[in-house]
XYZ file of N, CA and C in Angstrom:
729
model
N 50.845 -4.430 6.422
C 51.365 -3.800 7.645
C 50.671 -4.404 8.444
N 50.937 -5.806 8.222
C 49.977 -6.147 9.550
C 51.131 -7.652 9.848
N 51.268 -7.609 11.792
C 52.014 -8.693 12.085
C 50.676 -9.350 12.413
N 50.899 -11.033 12.285
C 49.532 -11.613 12.648
C 49.913 -12.306 14.046
N 48.674 -12.488 14.648
C 48.737 -12.688 15.552
C 49.224 -14.180 15.640
N 49.224 -15.491 14.963
C 50.094 -16.886 14.644
C 51.297 -15.932 15.072
N 52.030 -14.751 13.913
C 53.385 -14.557 14.378
C 53.873 -14.433 15.465
N 52.890 -13.620 16.781
C 53.203 -13.066 17.496
C 52.981 -14.603 18.906
N 52.605 -15.007 18.412
C 52.365 -16.355 19.318
C 53.117 -17.216 19.027
N 53.780 -17.581 17.698
C 55.170 -18.089 17.526
C 56.291 -17.622 18.556
N 56.342 -16.161 18.163
C 57.523 -15.822 18.908
C 57.476 -15.850 20.245
N 56.795 -15.847 21.013
C 56.490 -16.066 22.529
C 56.892 -17.176 22.758
N 56.369 -18.597 22.122
C 57.292 -19.898 22.177
C 58.760 -19.716 21.772
N 58.658 -19.088 20.747
C 60.996 -19.105 20.692
C 61.376 -18.625 21.477
N 61.127 -17.550 22.354
C 61.279 -17.155 23.734
C 61.517 -17.883 24.307
N 61.177 -18.640 24.640
C 61.074 -19.814 26.054
C 62.086 -20.770 25.481
N 62.091 -21.123 24.327
C 63.338 -21.980 23.863
C 64.247 -21.384 23.887
N 64.803 -20.276 23.417
C 65.636 -19.733 23.301
C 66.116 -19.206 24.843
N 65.437 -18.686 26.059
C 65.430 -18.677 26.903
C 66.453 -20.198 27.797
N 65.905 -21.066 27.478
C 66.620 -22.074 27.777
C 67.962 -22.217 27.219
N 68.089 -22.303 26.105
C 69.698 -22.407 24.971
C 70.364 -21.555 26.446
N 70.018 -19.783 26.469
C 70.782 -19.163 27.133
C 71.427 -19.230 28.138
N 70.549 -20.120 28.580
C 70.515 -20.440 30.282
C 71.792 -21.514 30.139
N 71.534 -22.782 29.328
C 72.875 -23.204 29.046
C 73.828 -23.041 28.834
N 74.421 -22.264 28.032
C 74.890 -21.196 27.838
C 75.913 -20.563 28.951
N 75.061 -19.742 28.940
C 75.631 -18.794 30.499
C 76.196 -19.719 31.516
N 75.683 -20.920 31.385
C 76.381 -21.934 32.654
C 77.600 -22.696 32.308
N 77.518 -22.912 31.185
C 78.911 -23.183 30.381
C 80.137 -22.223 30.871
N 79.494 -21.300 30.677
C 81.052 -19.871 30.423
C 80.947 -19.351 32.569
N 80.510 -20.332 33.136
C 80.256 -20.163 34.727
C 79.756 -18.241 34.703
N 78.631 -18.447 33.912
C 78.213 -16.944 33.832
C 76.523 -16.413 34.586
N 75.828 -17.540 34.919
C 74.825 -17.440 35.674
C 74.870 -17.227 37.252
N 74.376 -16.787 37.738
C 74.003 -16.243 39.224
C 72.727 -16.989 39.805
N 72.309 -16.727 40.938
C 70.996 -17.554 41.391
C 69.993 -17.042 40.448
N 69.696 -18.367 40.500
C 68.185 -18.524 39.651
C 68.118 -18.360 38.166
N 67.341 -17.616 37.708
C 67.266 -17.360 36.151
C 68.387 -15.977 36.098
N 68.580 -15.534 36.765
C 69.389 -13.879 36.243
C 69.985 -13.344 35.093
N 70.822 -14.975 35.064
C 71.784 -14.616 33.670
C 71.170 -14.986 32.397
N 70.426 -16.269 32.862
C 69.217 -15.761 30.863
C 68.575 -14.566 30.851
N 67.895 -14.030 31.843
C 67.296 -13.039 31.623
C 68.279 -11.660 31.144
N 69.226 -11.686 31.596
C 69.891 -10.737 31.259
C 71.026 -10.920 29.820
N 70.997 -11.841 29.600
C 71.269 -12.748 28.193
C 70.273 -11.662 27.454
N 69.834 -11.832 26.897
C 68.965 -10.791 25.748
C 68.824 -11.582 24.471
N 69.494 -12.593 24.232
C 69.250 -13.577 23.134
C 67.840 -13.840 23.076
N 67.376 -14.476 24.379
C 65.645 -14.805 23.699
C 64.928 -13.926 23.334
N 64.858 -12.820 23.508
C 63.994 -11.821 22.303
C 64.465 -11.245 21.431
N 65.054 -12.063 20.849
C 65.438 -11.973 19.300
C 64.311 -12.326 18.839
N 63.489 -12.923 18.768
C 61.907 -13.264 18.432
C 61.197 -12.503 18.090
N 61.292 -11.894 19.035
C 60.209 -10.783 19.698
C 60.445 -9.399 18.654
N 61.670 -9.192 19.084
C 62.493 -8.360 18.867
C 62.205 -7.960 17.298
N 62.639 -9.256 16.456
C 62.044 -9.401 14.689
C 61.136 -9.102 14.577
N 60.210 -9.620 15.493
C 58.715 -9.533 14.815
C 58.254 -8.401 14.893
N 59.007 -7.340 15.787
C 58.147 -5.819 16.288
C 59.222 -5.741 14.481
N 59.909 -5.613 14.756
C 60.921 -5.048 13.772
C 60.307 -5.357 12.070
N 59.670 -6.319 12.048
C 58.406 -6.426 10.728
C 57.284 -5.377 10.184
N 57.360 -4.564 11.523
C 56.137 -3.773 11.202
C 57.125 -2.596 10.843
N 58.002 -2.420 10.982
C 59.090 -1.138 10.176
C 59.113 -1.598 8.657
N 59.819 -2.780 8.719
C 60.332 -3.222 7.230
C 58.949 -3.451 6.401
N 57.950 -3.457 6.786
C 56.784 -3.970 5.715
C 56.223 -2.539 5.605
N 56.725 -1.131 6.243
C 55.963 -0.142 6.399
C 57.141 0.562 5.461
N 58.069 0.371 4.824
C 59.322 1.014 4.191
C 59.826 1.497 4.456
N 60.796 0.889 6.107
C 61.691 1.354 6.426
C 62.817 0.930 5.922
N 64.143 1.335 6.000
C 65.631 0.528 5.315
C 65.630 -0.204 6.695
N 66.867 -1.044 5.941
C 66.945 -2.005 6.825
C 68.152 -1.323 8.332
N 68.378 -0.502 7.411
C 69.813 0.387 8.433
C 69.038 0.883 9.042
N 67.910 1.437 8.897
C 66.807 2.352 9.919
C 66.289 1.430 11.191
N 66.642 0.507 11.236
C 66.755 -0.811 11.827
C 67.134 -1.535 12.940
N 67.175 -1.146 14.176
C 68.546 -1.935 14.443
C 67.893 -2.874 16.361
N 68.109 -4.273 16.046
C 67.861 -5.010 17.081
C 68.896 -5.320 17.713
N 68.677 -6.603 19.012
C 69.417 -6.716 20.178
C 70.629 -7.185 19.554
N 71.027 -8.139 18.376
C 71.985 -8.258 17.437
C 72.720 -7.444 17.247
N 72.489 -6.554 17.064
C 73.054 -5.391 16.280
C 74.057 -4.230 16.796
N 74.255 -3.418 16.523
C 75.138 -2.521 17.505
C 74.350 -1.079 16.993
N 74.640 0.011 18.050
C 73.551 1.081 17.997
C 72.304 1.484 18.013
N 72.260 0.468 19.416
C 71.193 0.687 20.196
C 70.973 1.570 21.188
N 72.285 2.617 21.144
C 72.697 3.396 22.440
C 71.504 4.450 21.886
N 71.115 4.701 23.025
C 70.143 6.462 22.987
C 70.393 7.372 23.995
N 70.832 8.268 24.156
C 71.126 9.667 24.847
C 70.146 10.001 25.592
N 70.407 9.645 26.792
C 69.618 9.994 28.134
C 69.805 11.716 28.612
N 68.822 11.957 29.488
C 69.296 13.200 30.378
C 70.084 13.251 31.749
N 69.621 12.474 32.528
C 70.577 11.541 33.504
C 71.780 11.147 33.819
N 72.005 10.294 32.576
C 73.206 9.592 32.180
C 73.662 9.243 31.096
N 74.520 9.509 30.103
C 74.889 9.942 28.597
C 74.485 9.098 28.059
N 73.846 7.853 27.957
C 73.234 7.312 27.201
C 72.774 6.076 27.714
N 71.560 5.265 26.880
C 71.194 3.871 27.262
C 71.178 3.120 26.245
N 71.401 1.640 26.174
C 70.753 0.631 25.476
C 69.366 0.028 25.442
N 68.799 0.483 24.435
C 67.347 -0.349 24.442
C 67.549 -1.310 23.508
N 66.457 -2.058 23.310
C 66.153 -3.202 22.590
C 66.151 -3.491 20.906
N 65.457 -2.533 20.887
C 64.893 -2.171 19.274
C 64.699 -0.946 19.391
N 65.273 -0.343 17.982
C 65.607 0.719 18.364
C 65.491 1.642 16.188
N 64.493 2.336 15.979
C 64.095 2.464 14.536
C 64.248 4.092 14.638
N 65.077 4.624 13.630
C 65.145 5.725 13.518
C 65.288 5.817 11.782
N 64.801 7.182 11.562
C 65.309 7.738 10.359
C 65.288 9.424 10.399
N 66.175 9.490 9.718
C 66.993 11.336 9.232
C 67.113 11.592 10.646
N 66.393 12.288 11.188
C 66.885 13.107 12.540
C 65.596 12.623 13.611
N 64.657 11.964 13.436
C 63.303 11.061 13.988
C 63.689 9.656 15.193
N 63.374 10.017 16.226
C 63.510 8.483 17.189
C 62.057 7.927 16.458
N 62.208 7.214 15.574
C 60.615 6.029 14.644
C 59.967 5.839 16.096
N 60.845 4.480 16.790
C 60.372 3.753 18.156
C 61.552 3.215 18.658
N 61.490 3.161 19.827
C 62.033 2.470 20.501
C 61.976 1.662 21.640
N 62.192 0.314 21.923
C 61.260 -0.258 22.682
C 61.836 -1.324 23.445
N 61.617 -1.541 24.635
C 62.295 -2.189 26.128
C 61.607 -3.509 25.821
N 61.934 -4.098 25.919
C 61.982 -5.659 26.207
C 62.383 -6.684 26.980
N 61.607 -6.729 28.152
C 61.851 -7.839 29.597
C 60.776 -8.322 29.794
N 61.453 -9.266 30.952
C 60.380 -10.506 31.555
C 61.091 -10.445 33.042
N 60.060 -11.106 33.791
C 60.364 -11.389 35.191
C 59.892 -13.175 35.450
N 61.208 -13.976 35.594
C 60.821 -15.585 35.672
C 60.915 -15.743 37.379
N 60.574 -17.148 37.567
C 60.485 -17.484 38.763
C 62.336 -18.383 38.951
N 62.100 -19.017 40.115
C 60.983 -19.173 41.343
C 61.341 -18.135 41.819
N 62.477 -17.717 42.056
C 62.119 -16.340 43.180
C 62.278 -14.735 42.613
N 60.024 -14.695 42.456
C 60.116 -13.238 41.565
C 59.988 -12.200 42.481
N 60.210 -12.260 43.918
C 60.789 -10.758 44.676
C 61.955 -10.699 44.186
N 63.349 -11.206 43.983
C 64.371 -10.565 43.680
C 64.553 -9.584 42.669
N 63.660 -9.929 41.457
C 64.140 -8.942 40.654
C 62.615 -7.805 39.894
N 61.437 -8.340 41.467
C 60.282 -7.224 40.792
C 60.547 -5.852 41.191
N 61.334 -5.315 41.833
C 61.514 -4.225 41.860
C 62.383 -3.604 40.796
N 63.678 -4.273 40.372
C 64.616 -3.620 39.568
C 63.435 -3.816 38.292
N 62.720 -4.686 37.649
C 62.042 -4.868 36.579
C 61.200 -2.841 36.432
N 60.445 -2.970 38.040
C 59.808 -1.836 37.765
C 61.114 -0.301 37.841
N 62.315 -0.419 38.395
C 63.221 0.609 38.332
C 63.701 1.369 36.607
N 63.700 -0.178 36.143
C 64.059 0.065 34.884
C 63.605 0.480 34.130
N 62.240 0.334 33.888
C 60.956 0.758 32.835
C 60.967 1.945 33.108
N 60.655 2.510 34.499
C 60.638 3.798 34.768
C 61.732 4.477 34.733
N 63.219 4.092 34.492
C 64.341 5.095 34.739
C 64.438 5.214 33.394
N 64.643 4.340 32.148
C 64.775 4.132 30.711
C 63.605 5.321 30.168
N 62.455 5.046 30.332
C 61.283 6.249 29.953
C 61.435 7.908 30.621
N 61.461 8.079 31.513
C 62.224 9.671 32.308
C 62.903 10.179 31.726
N 64.152 9.257 31.335
C 65.395 9.908 31.464
C 65.533 9.477 30.059
N 64.981 9.078 28.978
C 64.661 9.595 27.194
C 63.793 10.555 27.195
N 62.502 10.799 27.919
C 61.233 11.939 27.773
C 61.878 13.318 27.968
N 62.987 13.134 29.248
C 63.673 14.635 29.574
C 64.651 14.729 28.460
N 65.385 13.677 27.798
C 66.167 14.132 27.083
C 65.857 14.590 26.084
N 64.655 14.233 25.324
C 63.907 14.966 24.275
C 63.557 16.426 24.504
N 62.900 16.342 25.884
C 62.797 18.079 25.983
C 64.023 18.961 26.229
N 65.338 18.212 26.358
C 66.580 19.192 26.259
C 66.841 19.048 24.402
N 66.039 18.296 23.829
C 66.350 18.581 22.149
C 67.371 17.322 22.091
N 67.549 16.494 22.500
C 68.440 15.658 22.286
C 67.832 14.801 20.533
N 66.265 14.530 20.780
C 65.529 14.199 18.970
C 65.366 15.476 18.239
N 65.659 15.626 17.659
C 65.541 16.968 16.913
C 64.601 16.579 16.215
N 63.737 15.578 15.524
C 63.069 15.197 14.772
C 62.052 14.704 15.594
N 60.950 14.141 14.759
C 59.097 14.026 15.164
C 59.575 13.229 16.644
N 58.856 13.662 17.764
C 59.061 13.640 19.357
C 58.444 11.872 19.516
N 59.821 10.988 19.803
C 60.051 9.898 20.552
C 58.841 8.973 20.317
N 58.578 7.846 20.094
C 57.845 6.584 20.497
C 58.302 5.916 21.169
N 58.073 5.078 22.443
C 57.995 4.127 23.435
C 57.436 3.820 23.454
N 57.881 1.934 23.039
C 56.868 0.624 23.259
C 57.573 0.079 24.719
N 56.905 -0.746 25.346
C 57.065 -1.742 26.352
C 56.560 -3.128 26.073
N 57.394 -3.896 25.859
C 57.177 -5.222 26.482
C 57.490 -5.650 27.505
N 56.442 -6.704 27.919
C 56.428 -7.024 29.344
C 56.226 -8.889 28.977
N 57.179 -10.238 29.707
C 56.251 -11.392 29.395
C 56.879 -11.628 31.489
N 56.003 -12.125 32.188
C 55.538 -12.732 33.706
C 55.398 -13.754 32.946
N 56.186 -14.551 33.893
C 56.196 -16.161 33.614
C 55.189 -16.322 34.599
N 54.331 -17.451 33.814
C 53.194 -18.055 34.643
C 53.438 -19.065 35.564
N 53.286 -19.003 36.678
C 54.025 -19.769 37.713
C 53.257 -19.582 39.061
N 52.472 -20.821 39.713
C 52.174 -20.794 41.088
C 52.421 -19.491 41.758
N 54.451 -19.057 41.837
C 54.519 -17.891 42.808
C 54.105 -16.888 42.563
N 53.980 -16.681 40.937
C 53.624 -15.733 40.236
C 52.529 -15.204 40.761
N 51.241 -15.982 40.629
C 49.938 -16.228 41.001
C 49.499 -16.072 42.511
N 50.419 -15.653 43.396
C 49.978 -15.819 44.497
C 50.217 -14.703 44.981
N 49.519 -14.202 46.183
C 49.226 -12.880 47.001
C 50.309 -12.478 47.517
N 50.813 -11.530 47.671
C 52.552 -11.261 48.010
C 52.084 -10.575 49.826
N 52.814 -10.140 50.583
C 52.273 -9.651 51.539
C 52.707 -8.368 51.405
N 52.553 -6.989 51.835
C 53.092 -6.048 52.556
C 54.056 -5.557 53.195
N 55.284 -5.685 53.909
C 55.657 -4.987 54.747
C 54.945 -3.698 55.489
N 55.105 -3.454 56.766
C 54.664 -3.040 57.920
C 55.392 -1.619 57.728
N 55.312 -0.274 57.625
C 56.259 0.729 57.339
C 55.411 1.526 57.878
N 56.167 3.092 58.288
C 55.988 4.044 58.771
C 54.651 4.970 58.545
N 54.199 4.484 57.052
C 53.115 4.907 56.446
C 52.561 3.848 55.669
N 51.215 3.977 55.197
C 50.940 2.708 54.396
C 50.242 2.750 53.328
N 50.366 1.663 53.074
C 50.765 1.558 51.061
C 49.398 1.527 50.765
N 49.278 2.249 49.283
C 47.952 1.995 48.447
C 47.145 1.154 48.698
N 45.840 1.374 49.153
C 45.266 0.215 49.191
C 45.057 -0.977 47.886
N 45.171 -0.492 47.119
C 45.204 -1.129 45.491
C 46.575 -2.410 45.523
N 47.277 -1.978 46.635
C 48.603 -3.058 45.930
C 48.132 -4.389 47.216
N 46.980 -4.093 48.205
C 47.041 -4.950 48.802
C 46.434 -6.289 48.226
N 46.875 -7.443 49.118
C 46.125 -8.909 48.388
C 46.826 -8.859 46.858
N 47.311 -7.877 46.342
C 47.683 -8.977 44.705
C 49.238 -9.917 44.434
N 48.844 -10.257 43.690
C 50.306 -11.503 43.144
C 51.170 -10.703 42.086
N 52.428 -11.248 42.088
C 53.438 -10.189 40.748
C 52.680 -10.127 39.778
N 51.586 -10.836 39.837
C 50.654 -10.923 37.872
C 50.166 -9.582 38.237
N 49.555 -9.330 38.998
C 47.765 -8.040 39.372
C 49.011 -7.216 39.560
N 50.282 -6.783 40.360
C 50.865 -5.788 40.548
C 51.505 -5.184 39.207
N 52.122 -6.367 38.219
C 52.733 -5.673 37.089
C 51.915 -5.271 36.696
N 50.382 -5.908 36.022
C 49.401 -5.244 35.535
C 48.960 -3.833 35.871
N 49.234 -3.212 37.629
C 48.351 -2.250 37.600
C 50.050 -1.505 37.040
N 50.969 -1.718 37.249
C 52.506 -1.050 36.873
C 52.072 -0.909 35.572
N 51.978 -1.832 34.987
C 51.815 -1.403 32.989
C 50.685 -0.203 33.073
N 49.932 -0.348 33.432
C 48.008 0.807 33.647
C 48.683 1.428 33.538
N 49.450 2.139 34.465
C 49.931 3.442 35.338
C 51.010 3.634 34.536
N 51.972 3.254 33.339
C 52.731 3.554 33.073
C 52.082 4.203 31.600
N 50.740 3.167 30.954
C 50.436 4.334 29.934
C 49.677 5.054 30.494
N 49.349 5.412 31.583
C 48.210 6.372 32.616
C 49.133 7.801 32.352
N 50.193 7.591 32.726
C 50.887 8.667 33.104
C 52.331 9.192 31.615
N 51.632 8.302 30.504
C 52.263 8.405 29.289
C 54.002 8.669 29.080
N 54.009 7.594 30.104
C 55.378 7.437 30.059
C 56.139 6.212 28.621
N 55.574 5.846 29.095
C 55.173 4.907 27.246
C 53.893 5.107 26.325
N 54.009 4.884 24.763
C 52.672 5.240 24.506
C 52.127 3.840 24.157
N 52.840 2.708 24.188
C 51.824 1.773 24.362
C 52.732 0.686 25.069
N 52.174 -0.392 25.645
C 52.840 -1.400 26.337
C 51.654 -2.946 26.178
N 52.949 -3.650 26.251
C 51.928 -5.009 25.608
C 52.545 -6.437 26.974
N 51.298 -6.645 27.949
C 51.528 -7.254 29.208
C 51.263 -8.798 29.184
N 51.950 -9.527 28.924
C 51.624 -10.962 28.899
C 52.103 -11.980 29.680
N 51.259 -12.699 30.352
C 51.872 -13.879 30.680
C 51.923 -15.337 30.178
N 53.247 -15.957 30.730
C 53.240 -17.502 29.849
C 54.681 -18.101 30.283
N 54.550 -19.307 30.393
C 55.523 -20.404 30.372
C 55.996 -21.453 29.796
N 57.059 -21.857 30.058
C 57.955 -22.618 28.830
C 56.665 -24.034 28.887
N 56.051 -24.328 30.047
C 54.967 -25.592 29.673
C 53.629 -24.965 29.082
N 53.287 -23.969 28.900
C 52.508 -23.318 28.521
C 52.691 -22.298 27.572
N 53.435 -22.216 26.538
C 53.661 -20.890 25.605
C 52.712 -19.724 25.550
N 51.822 -20.506 25.533
C 50.147 -19.493 25.142
C 49.985 -18.625 25.797
N 50.361 -17.162 25.333
C 50.186 -15.997 25.913
C 48.928 -15.882 26.307
N 49.065 -15.450 27.832
C 47.720 -15.252 28.345
C 48.082 -13.623 28.713
N 46.412 -12.158 28.267
C 46.940 -11.034 28.469
C 45.895 -10.617 29.555
N 46.489 -10.376 30.551
C 45.546 -10.324 31.733
C 44.096 -9.079 31.546
N 45.261 -8.238 30.944
C 44.343 -6.684 31.040
C 44.253 -6.155 29.163
N 43.026 -6.062 29.283
C 42.738 -5.927 27.727
C 43.477 -4.725 26.485
N 43.237 -3.796 27.401
C 44.234 -2.507 26.782
C 45.599 -2.838 26.748
N 46.067 -3.340 27.466
C 47.799 -3.971 27.598
C 47.798 -5.017 26.806
N 46.921 -5.775 25.415
C 47.110 -7.007 24.750
C 47.759 -6.556 23.319
N 47.914 -7.445 22.466
C 48.968 -6.849 21.689
C 47.822 -6.511 20.327
N 46.653 -6.977 20.863
C 46.235 -5.993 19.858
C 45.967 -4.974 19.974
N 46.188 -4.120 20.973
C 46.177 -3.033 21.071
C 47.659 -2.391 20.757
N 48.596 -3.143 21.425
C 50.032 -3.088 20.635
C 50.263 -2.922 19.735
N 49.947 -3.759 18.833
C 50.091 -3.599 17.747
C 49.648 -2.551 16.568
N 48.057 -2.252 17.153
C 47.205 -1.404 16.777
C 48.448 0.363 16.774
N 48.950 0.046 18.002
C 49.510 1.461 18.284
C 50.909 1.765 17.530
N 51.231 0.602 17.040
C 52.732 0.560 16.456
C 52.259 1.122 14.823
N 50.842 0.427 14.533
C 50.680 0.907 12.428
C 50.293 2.441 13.198
N 49.894 2.514 14.567
C 49.220 4.214 14.431
C 50.522 4.956 13.835
N 51.517 5.168 14.740
C 52.341 5.597 15.026
C 52.765 5.602 13.147
N 53.056 4.161 12.858
C 53.621 4.304 10.999
C 52.924 5.563 10.347
N 51.537 4.990 10.629
C 50.419 6.262 9.698
C 50.542 7.393 10.179
N 50.928 7.875 11.064
C 51.264 9.082 11.413
C 52.325 9.696 11.058
N 53.217 9.113 11.124
C 54.623 9.474 10.151
C 54.245 9.091 8.906
N 53.628 8.839 8.260
C 53.758 8.691 6.823
C 52.866 10.021 6.141
N 51.779 10.250 6.770
C 50.951 11.365 6.589
C 51.985 12.571 7.025
N 53.490 12.891 7.246
C 54.621 13.775 7.724
C 55.022 13.215 6.382
N 55.355 11.644 5.793
C 56.001 11.761 4.515
C 57.303 11.103 4.973
N 57.439 10.602 6.083
C 58.670 9.178 6.729
C 57.497 7.920 6.371
N 58.913 7.188 6.130
C 60.092 7.048 5.648
C 60.065 7.951 4.391
N 61.100 9.165 4.358
C 61.166 9.635 3.001
C 62.094 8.792 1.952
N 61.580 8.859 0.516
C 62.231 8.028 -0.320
C 63.777 8.665 -0.679
N 64.206 7.762 -1.272
C 65.889 8.149 -1.009
C 66.114 7.922 -2.440
């Protein structure tokens, strides 16, 4: 029930190769807008990472039909403030949402264009599903949510970003921070508030795909341990049930 560090690093490297392929295909179809937005929205570049996460559950005895990745249908989960939202990896068994994963990235060269979008997406997805759970949308055990994020390592993501002057001062923690720093703070706060049960935040690039983990508590080791802990917790409750 262990996914190795080597498998994790290989999946991150594959992300960058698939990202280029997706960009090329989107360009041919005249589907790419400014920057890399088209390739980020395409989704296929996350297939290797989604499949790697799926392996945790396959190895734990979940049936293939329990596991839905971003190459299959059935990824829509009910919300509270909207009818449903599509996740990137969904694991269900009987009436329990075993795990749902959001897989996102932020790339350059213009990091500012999509930074706020990524923050709002992560918040909206978690808050919507958590509230739906309170409204009994998921009758089994409490849903478990995971968030995996890749920040492209680039001079512009490592450079401090100015804060515009407004009628009220921003919290001092944000001053002088780069986009890499900002997202580290954001991911830590997602965990602190219990919006996600585990978060993995890495930086990487096409030129050097070796993942860097800026925050110890948000690294792959903690992320994989949290997934395994969820699996063991449900095993103690008799899930997955043998058919």
